[in-house]
Every structure is written in structure tokens, then in C-alpha cells.
Amino acid sequence: QVHLVESGGGLVQAGGSLRLSCAASGRTFSTYIMAWFRQAPGKEREFVAAIRWSGDRTSYADSVKGRFTISRDNAKNTVSLQMHTLKPEDTAVYYCAARYYWTALAAAAQYNYWGQGTQVTVSS
């Protein structure tokens, strides 16, 4: 069982940066693949980035490649999403998620655990 709590959201101007964090409870955090998703009003939840349990492999949505970086600290049970060059279209609620297998990473239904989300708003 993993309990996830996101933080770090807020309001930022276009071109700015923001860092999201996700704190996880549970002794087996280091065995999970961790990911970030986002959901804008009226849209489906979409994959943003994922990181393998060891941190040696990552995956990003094309829309955020080169601007966002996912990282994890298994000693602290945290996963982070550093976001640079933010655009108004990045505005969404961002969710932290966890699952066991490195496959079909963009499939939200395949994730076992979810946080409550944190709002990111990028003004133009």
C-alpha cells in the first residue's frame, strides 16, 4: 500500500519554473514506478513523465520533453517534477501515481495508487 501526497503547485507566469513534489508512505516505495499525470478542465488525464524504481530510466510525453525533469529519492520516499519554460497549456491539476510495471506508461488505468493532485496555473 502506498499513500501519495503532492505539493508545490501554484500560479506562475509563462516562461517561469515550478517544482512539484510527491511524498509517499510505505516501506516498498523503492519498488514502484512513479509517474506524473495532469488533467486540464474538460480534458482526459494525460501522462507527463515516469521514472523507474532505480531512477535509471525515464519517459516523457512529447509535449514536455526538454522542459520537465522527473527525479526520485528513494531514501526520502519522494518523487519530483521540475518544470521549466512553462506554457499556459501546462495549466492543469498534476497527479502523482505509482505502479509496478514499466509498460504502457501512459495508461492511467494501469496505475495502482494516486495522490489527490496539486493545481498548476500558468498565466500568459
Phi, psi and omega in degrees: 000134180230131176250127186243135179227119180270155174205167174104355179290169179167194180256130181217151178281154177305137183092350181275184183232157179206147178237122176262146176231152177227119178262132183242140173256156180120135186286344184255024182306319186292349179267354184265148165279133181248145183215162171241136172237167173216155180218118177269158180304130178078005181240162177284158176292133183236147179291139177246304183198157177217156179220138181287166186302325183274351182081003186272356180216136179227162178217141183227149169291147181302327184292343183240356180302134180085348180245327182249148176225126177260142179211165180215154176230099185292335178291330181255000182056047180227152171228141185234158175228107176271124184241125178240164177048051184293146181239157177305327179288354173277353180299125183181171166272128182258131182242142172265141182217157181224145178206176184264327193246142179270075178202149180046052187299331183279355183274101184302326182295342182275354182271140187272329185225146182223148171273182184274346177096154176222137185278132172240125179235124180247118181268148182269000000 
